[in-house]
Coordinates of C-alpha atoms in Angstrom, one line a residue:
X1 CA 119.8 123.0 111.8
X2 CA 116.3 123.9 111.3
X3 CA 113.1 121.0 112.0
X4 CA 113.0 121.1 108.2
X5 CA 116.3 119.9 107.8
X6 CA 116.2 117.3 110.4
X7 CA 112.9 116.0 108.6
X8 CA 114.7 115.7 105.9
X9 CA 118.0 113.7 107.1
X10 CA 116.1 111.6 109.4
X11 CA 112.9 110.8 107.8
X12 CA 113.0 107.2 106.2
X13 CA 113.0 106.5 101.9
X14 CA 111.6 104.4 100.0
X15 CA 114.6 103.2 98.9
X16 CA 114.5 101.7 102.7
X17 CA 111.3 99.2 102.2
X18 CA 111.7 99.0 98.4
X19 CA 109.2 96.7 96.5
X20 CA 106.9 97.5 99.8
X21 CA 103.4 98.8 100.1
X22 CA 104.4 102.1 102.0
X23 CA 101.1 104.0 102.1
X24 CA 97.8 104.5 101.2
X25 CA 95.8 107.9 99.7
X26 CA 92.7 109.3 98.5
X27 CA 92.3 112.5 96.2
X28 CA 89.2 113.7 95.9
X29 CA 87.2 116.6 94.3
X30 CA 86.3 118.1 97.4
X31 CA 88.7 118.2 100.2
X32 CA 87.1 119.5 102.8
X33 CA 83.9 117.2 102.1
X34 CA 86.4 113.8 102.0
X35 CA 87.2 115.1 105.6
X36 CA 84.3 115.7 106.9
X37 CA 83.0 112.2 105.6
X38 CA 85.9 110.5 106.8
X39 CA 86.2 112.5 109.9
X40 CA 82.7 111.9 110.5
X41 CA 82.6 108.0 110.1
X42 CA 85.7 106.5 111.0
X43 CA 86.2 109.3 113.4
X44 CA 89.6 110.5 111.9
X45 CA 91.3 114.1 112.9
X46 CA 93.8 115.3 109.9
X47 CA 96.7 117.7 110.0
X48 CA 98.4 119.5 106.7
X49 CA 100.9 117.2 105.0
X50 CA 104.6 117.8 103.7
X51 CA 103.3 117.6 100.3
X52 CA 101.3 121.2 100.4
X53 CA 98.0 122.7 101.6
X54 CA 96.1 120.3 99.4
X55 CA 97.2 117.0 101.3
X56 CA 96.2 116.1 104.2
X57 CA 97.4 113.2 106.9
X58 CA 94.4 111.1 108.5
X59 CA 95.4 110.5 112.2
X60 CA 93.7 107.8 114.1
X61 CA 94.2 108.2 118.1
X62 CA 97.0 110.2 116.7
X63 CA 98.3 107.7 114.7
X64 CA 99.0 108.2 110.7
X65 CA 96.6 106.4 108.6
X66 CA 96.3 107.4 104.8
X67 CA 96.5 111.1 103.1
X68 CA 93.5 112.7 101.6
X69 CA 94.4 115.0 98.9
X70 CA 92.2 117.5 96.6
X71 CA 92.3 116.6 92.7
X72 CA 93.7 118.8 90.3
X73 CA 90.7 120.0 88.1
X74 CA 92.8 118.7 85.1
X75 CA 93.6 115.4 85.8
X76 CA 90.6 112.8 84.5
X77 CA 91.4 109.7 86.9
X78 CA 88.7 108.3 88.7
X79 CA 88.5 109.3 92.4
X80 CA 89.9 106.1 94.2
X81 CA 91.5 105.0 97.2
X82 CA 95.0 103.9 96.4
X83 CA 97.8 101.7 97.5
X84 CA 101.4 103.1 96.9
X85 CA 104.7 100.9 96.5
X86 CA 108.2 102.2 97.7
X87 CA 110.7 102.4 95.0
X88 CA 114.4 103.7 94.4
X89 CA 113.5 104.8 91.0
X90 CA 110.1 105.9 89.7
X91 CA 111.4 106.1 86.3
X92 CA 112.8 102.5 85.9
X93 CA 109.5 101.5 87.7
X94 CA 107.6 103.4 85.3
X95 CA 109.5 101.5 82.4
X96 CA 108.8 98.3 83.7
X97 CA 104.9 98.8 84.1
X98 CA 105.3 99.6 80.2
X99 CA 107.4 96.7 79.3
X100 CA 105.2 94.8 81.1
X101 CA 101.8 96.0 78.8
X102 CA 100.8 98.0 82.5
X103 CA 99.7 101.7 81.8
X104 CA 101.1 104.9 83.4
X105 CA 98.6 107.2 83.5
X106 CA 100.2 110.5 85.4
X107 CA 103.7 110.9 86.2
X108 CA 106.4 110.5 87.7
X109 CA 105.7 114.1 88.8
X110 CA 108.0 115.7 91.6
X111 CA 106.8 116.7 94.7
X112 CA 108.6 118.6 97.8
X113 CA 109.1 115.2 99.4
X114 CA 109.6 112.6 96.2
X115 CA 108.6 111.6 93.2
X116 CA 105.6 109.6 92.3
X117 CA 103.6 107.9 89.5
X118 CA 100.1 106.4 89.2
X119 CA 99.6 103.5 87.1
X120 CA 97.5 100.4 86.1
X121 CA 98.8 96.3 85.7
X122 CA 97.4 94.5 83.1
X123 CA 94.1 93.7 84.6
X124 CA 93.4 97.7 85.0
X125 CA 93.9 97.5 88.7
X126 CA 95.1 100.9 90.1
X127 CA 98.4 101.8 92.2
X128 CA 100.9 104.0 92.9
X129 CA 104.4 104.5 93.2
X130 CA 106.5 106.6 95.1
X131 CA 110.0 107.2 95.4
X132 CA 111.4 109.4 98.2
X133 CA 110.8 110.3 101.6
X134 CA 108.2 108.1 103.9
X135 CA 105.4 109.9 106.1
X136 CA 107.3 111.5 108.8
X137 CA 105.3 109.2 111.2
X138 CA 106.4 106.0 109.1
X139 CA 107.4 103.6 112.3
X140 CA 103.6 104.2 113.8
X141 CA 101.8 103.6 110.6
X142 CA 104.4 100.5 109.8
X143 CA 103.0 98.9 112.9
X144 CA 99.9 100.2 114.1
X145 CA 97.5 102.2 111.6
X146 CA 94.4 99.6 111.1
X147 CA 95.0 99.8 107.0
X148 CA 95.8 96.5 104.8
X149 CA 95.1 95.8 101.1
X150 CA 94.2 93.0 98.9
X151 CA 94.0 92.7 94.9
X152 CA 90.9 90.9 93.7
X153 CA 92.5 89.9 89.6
X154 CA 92.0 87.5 86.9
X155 CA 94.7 85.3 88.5
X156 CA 97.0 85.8 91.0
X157 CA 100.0 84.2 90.4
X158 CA 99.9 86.1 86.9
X159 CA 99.6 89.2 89.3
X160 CA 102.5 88.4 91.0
X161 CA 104.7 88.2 88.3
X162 CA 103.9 91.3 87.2
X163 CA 104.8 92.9 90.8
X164 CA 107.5 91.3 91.2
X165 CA 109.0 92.3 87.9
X166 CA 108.1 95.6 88.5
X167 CA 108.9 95.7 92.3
X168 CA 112.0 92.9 92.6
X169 CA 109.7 91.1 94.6
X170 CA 111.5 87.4 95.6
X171 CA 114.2 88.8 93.9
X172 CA 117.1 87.6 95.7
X173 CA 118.3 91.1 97.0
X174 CA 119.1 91.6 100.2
X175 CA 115.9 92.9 102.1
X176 CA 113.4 92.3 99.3
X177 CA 109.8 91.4 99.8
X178 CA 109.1 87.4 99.7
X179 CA 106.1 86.0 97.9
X180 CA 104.8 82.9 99.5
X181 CA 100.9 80.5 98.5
X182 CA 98.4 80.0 101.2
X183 CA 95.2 79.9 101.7
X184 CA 94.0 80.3 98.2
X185 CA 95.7 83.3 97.5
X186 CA 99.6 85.1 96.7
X187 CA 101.2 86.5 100.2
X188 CA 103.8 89.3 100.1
X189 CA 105.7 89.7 102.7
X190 CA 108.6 91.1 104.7
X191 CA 110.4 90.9 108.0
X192 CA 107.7 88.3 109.3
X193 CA 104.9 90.6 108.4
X194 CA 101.7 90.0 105.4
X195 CA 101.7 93.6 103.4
X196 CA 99.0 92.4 101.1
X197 CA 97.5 89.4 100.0
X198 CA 96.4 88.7 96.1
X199 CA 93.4 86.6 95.1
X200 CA 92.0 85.2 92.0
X201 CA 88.0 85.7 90.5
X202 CA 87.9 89.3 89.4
X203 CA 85.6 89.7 86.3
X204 CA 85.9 93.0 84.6
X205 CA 82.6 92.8 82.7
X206 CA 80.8 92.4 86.0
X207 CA 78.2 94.5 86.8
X208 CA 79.2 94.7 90.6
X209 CA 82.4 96.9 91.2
X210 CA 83.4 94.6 93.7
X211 CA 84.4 91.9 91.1
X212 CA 86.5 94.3 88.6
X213 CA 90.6 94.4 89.4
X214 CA 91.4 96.5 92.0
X215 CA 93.5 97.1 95.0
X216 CA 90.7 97.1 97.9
X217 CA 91.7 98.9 100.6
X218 CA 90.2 98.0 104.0
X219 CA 90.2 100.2 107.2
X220 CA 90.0 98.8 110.7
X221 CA 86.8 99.7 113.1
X222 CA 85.1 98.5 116.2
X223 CA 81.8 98.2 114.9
X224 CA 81.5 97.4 111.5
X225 CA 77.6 97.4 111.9
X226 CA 77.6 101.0 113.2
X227 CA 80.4 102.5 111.1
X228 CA 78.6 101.5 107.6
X229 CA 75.1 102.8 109.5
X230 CA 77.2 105.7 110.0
X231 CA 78.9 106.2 106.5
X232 CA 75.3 105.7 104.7
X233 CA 73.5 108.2 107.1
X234 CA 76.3 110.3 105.0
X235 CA 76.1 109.7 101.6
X236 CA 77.8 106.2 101.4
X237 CA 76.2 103.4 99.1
X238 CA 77.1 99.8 100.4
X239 CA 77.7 97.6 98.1
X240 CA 78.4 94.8 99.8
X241 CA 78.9 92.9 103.0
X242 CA 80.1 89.4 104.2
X243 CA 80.9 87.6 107.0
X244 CA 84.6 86.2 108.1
X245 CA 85.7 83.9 111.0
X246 CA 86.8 86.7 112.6
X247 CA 83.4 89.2 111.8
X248 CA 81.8 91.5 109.5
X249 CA 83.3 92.9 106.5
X250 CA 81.3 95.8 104.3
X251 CA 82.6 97.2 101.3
X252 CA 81.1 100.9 100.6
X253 CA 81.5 103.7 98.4
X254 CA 81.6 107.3 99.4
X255 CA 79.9 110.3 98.2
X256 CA 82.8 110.8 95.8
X257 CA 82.4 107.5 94.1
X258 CA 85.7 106.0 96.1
X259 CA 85.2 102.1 97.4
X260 CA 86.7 101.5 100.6
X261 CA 85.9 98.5 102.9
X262 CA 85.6 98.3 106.8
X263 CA 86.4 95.0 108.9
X264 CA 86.4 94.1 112.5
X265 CA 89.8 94.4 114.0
X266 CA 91.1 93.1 117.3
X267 CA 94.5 92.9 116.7
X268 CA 96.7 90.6 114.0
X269 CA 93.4 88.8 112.4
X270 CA 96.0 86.3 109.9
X271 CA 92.8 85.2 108.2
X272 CA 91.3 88.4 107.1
X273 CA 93.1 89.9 104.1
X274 CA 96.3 90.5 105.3
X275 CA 97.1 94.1 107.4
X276 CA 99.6 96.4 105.5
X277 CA 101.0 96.4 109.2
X278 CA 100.5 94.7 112.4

């Protein structure tokens, strides 16, 4: 049996962590530049993917963190960083999103690994879905890659029900995700871990990005202070910045035009938006 085959019977599914946030991704117009941005200010190292020669895996200290893939000339969408949800079907979830006045805008297509679909909810906040094999790495990244998200939307418990219809969030089935209020905000969750966190206040005709709906997706550094010095000494734009109990939090957008945040870290922070994994 050859190391492809093994991959392939051994690596975990979606179908394992259904309704779960399993990973997070970038495609941008130029790979190599994404890399060298990336590599350059959060000090990432990449290796080629399982999805072709343009993905790419972000390692930090060798652990997985996101992928960074190139753009297909033809496809319009806006160059974004992007949370991804583990389904069984990307079909029926595709279905839902529709039924549920959500937008699919490419997909499901079929890769060498899955299938997967980007979409919209109602509020025009971005995500993805993907059905099939995990990153090979999946147990690191589940509970070490510094990576969380959180939706800003209209409303968040209006949010939640259209995630949880989609995703059979607090569904009832056996190892489902569980939604949960605290703190002002919607918690999902799973096996005693916070995989997101969803807040109320976006305001789509805002002239600051930072209020639209969208999944923000927030990396984990030492510095905060240094690393958006850093970023903007290579092309970033900040856009904004504010202050936790726990430290410094700056929201920036790369050369590309894709927002990303960076936060202190220093282990399981419960009051910053949630971590993906911890």
């Amino acid at each position: 049996m050859n190391d492809k085959t093994t991959r392939s019977v051994t690596a975990p599914t979606s179908e394992s962590v259904y309704g779960a946030p399993c990973w997070v991704s970038l495609m941008a117009r130029d790979l190599g530049a994404a890399q060298d941005f990336y590599g350059t200010v959060l000090g990432w190292e990449f290796r080629k993917g399982r999805l072709g020669d343009d993905f790419t895996i972000a390692l930090a200290d060798g652990v997985p963190v996101a992928g960074i893939g190139a753009l297909a000339p033809r496809l319009t969408v806006a160059v974004a960083w992007t949370p991804y949800f583990a389904v069984e079907d990307a079909d029926l979830a595709g279905a839902r999103i529709r039924e549920r006045s959500g937008t699919v805008a490419v997909g499901p297509i079929s890769l060498s690994t899955g299938r997967g679909l980007l979409a919209a909810d109602r509020d025009g906040a971005v995500f993805g879905v993907w059905e099939g094999e995990l990153v090979h790495d999946w147990p690191a990244w589940r509970d070490h890659a510094p990576a969380w998200i959180r939706l800003l939307s209209r409303d968040a418990f209006d949010s939640a029900i259209f995630y949880g219809e989609v995703f059979d969030w607090a569904g009832g089935r056996a190892g489902c995700c569980e939604v949960t209020y605290a703190e002002g905000a919607v918690l999902l969750h799973r096996d005693g871990r916070v995989l997101a966190r969803l807040t109320s206040g976006a305001d789509p005709t805002s002239g600051n990005p930072l209020l639209h709906p969208r999944w923000h997706v927030h990396f984990a550094v030492k510095d905060v202070e240094e690393t958006a010095s850093a970023a903007r000494r290579c092309g970033a734009t900040l856009l904004g910045e504010r202050s936790t109990s726990t430290g410094a939090e700056v929201s920036l957008r790369d050369p590309d035009g894709a927002i990303f945040t960076v936060s202190s870290y220093d282990g399981m922070v419960p009051d910053l938006p949630h971590p993906l994994v911890h």
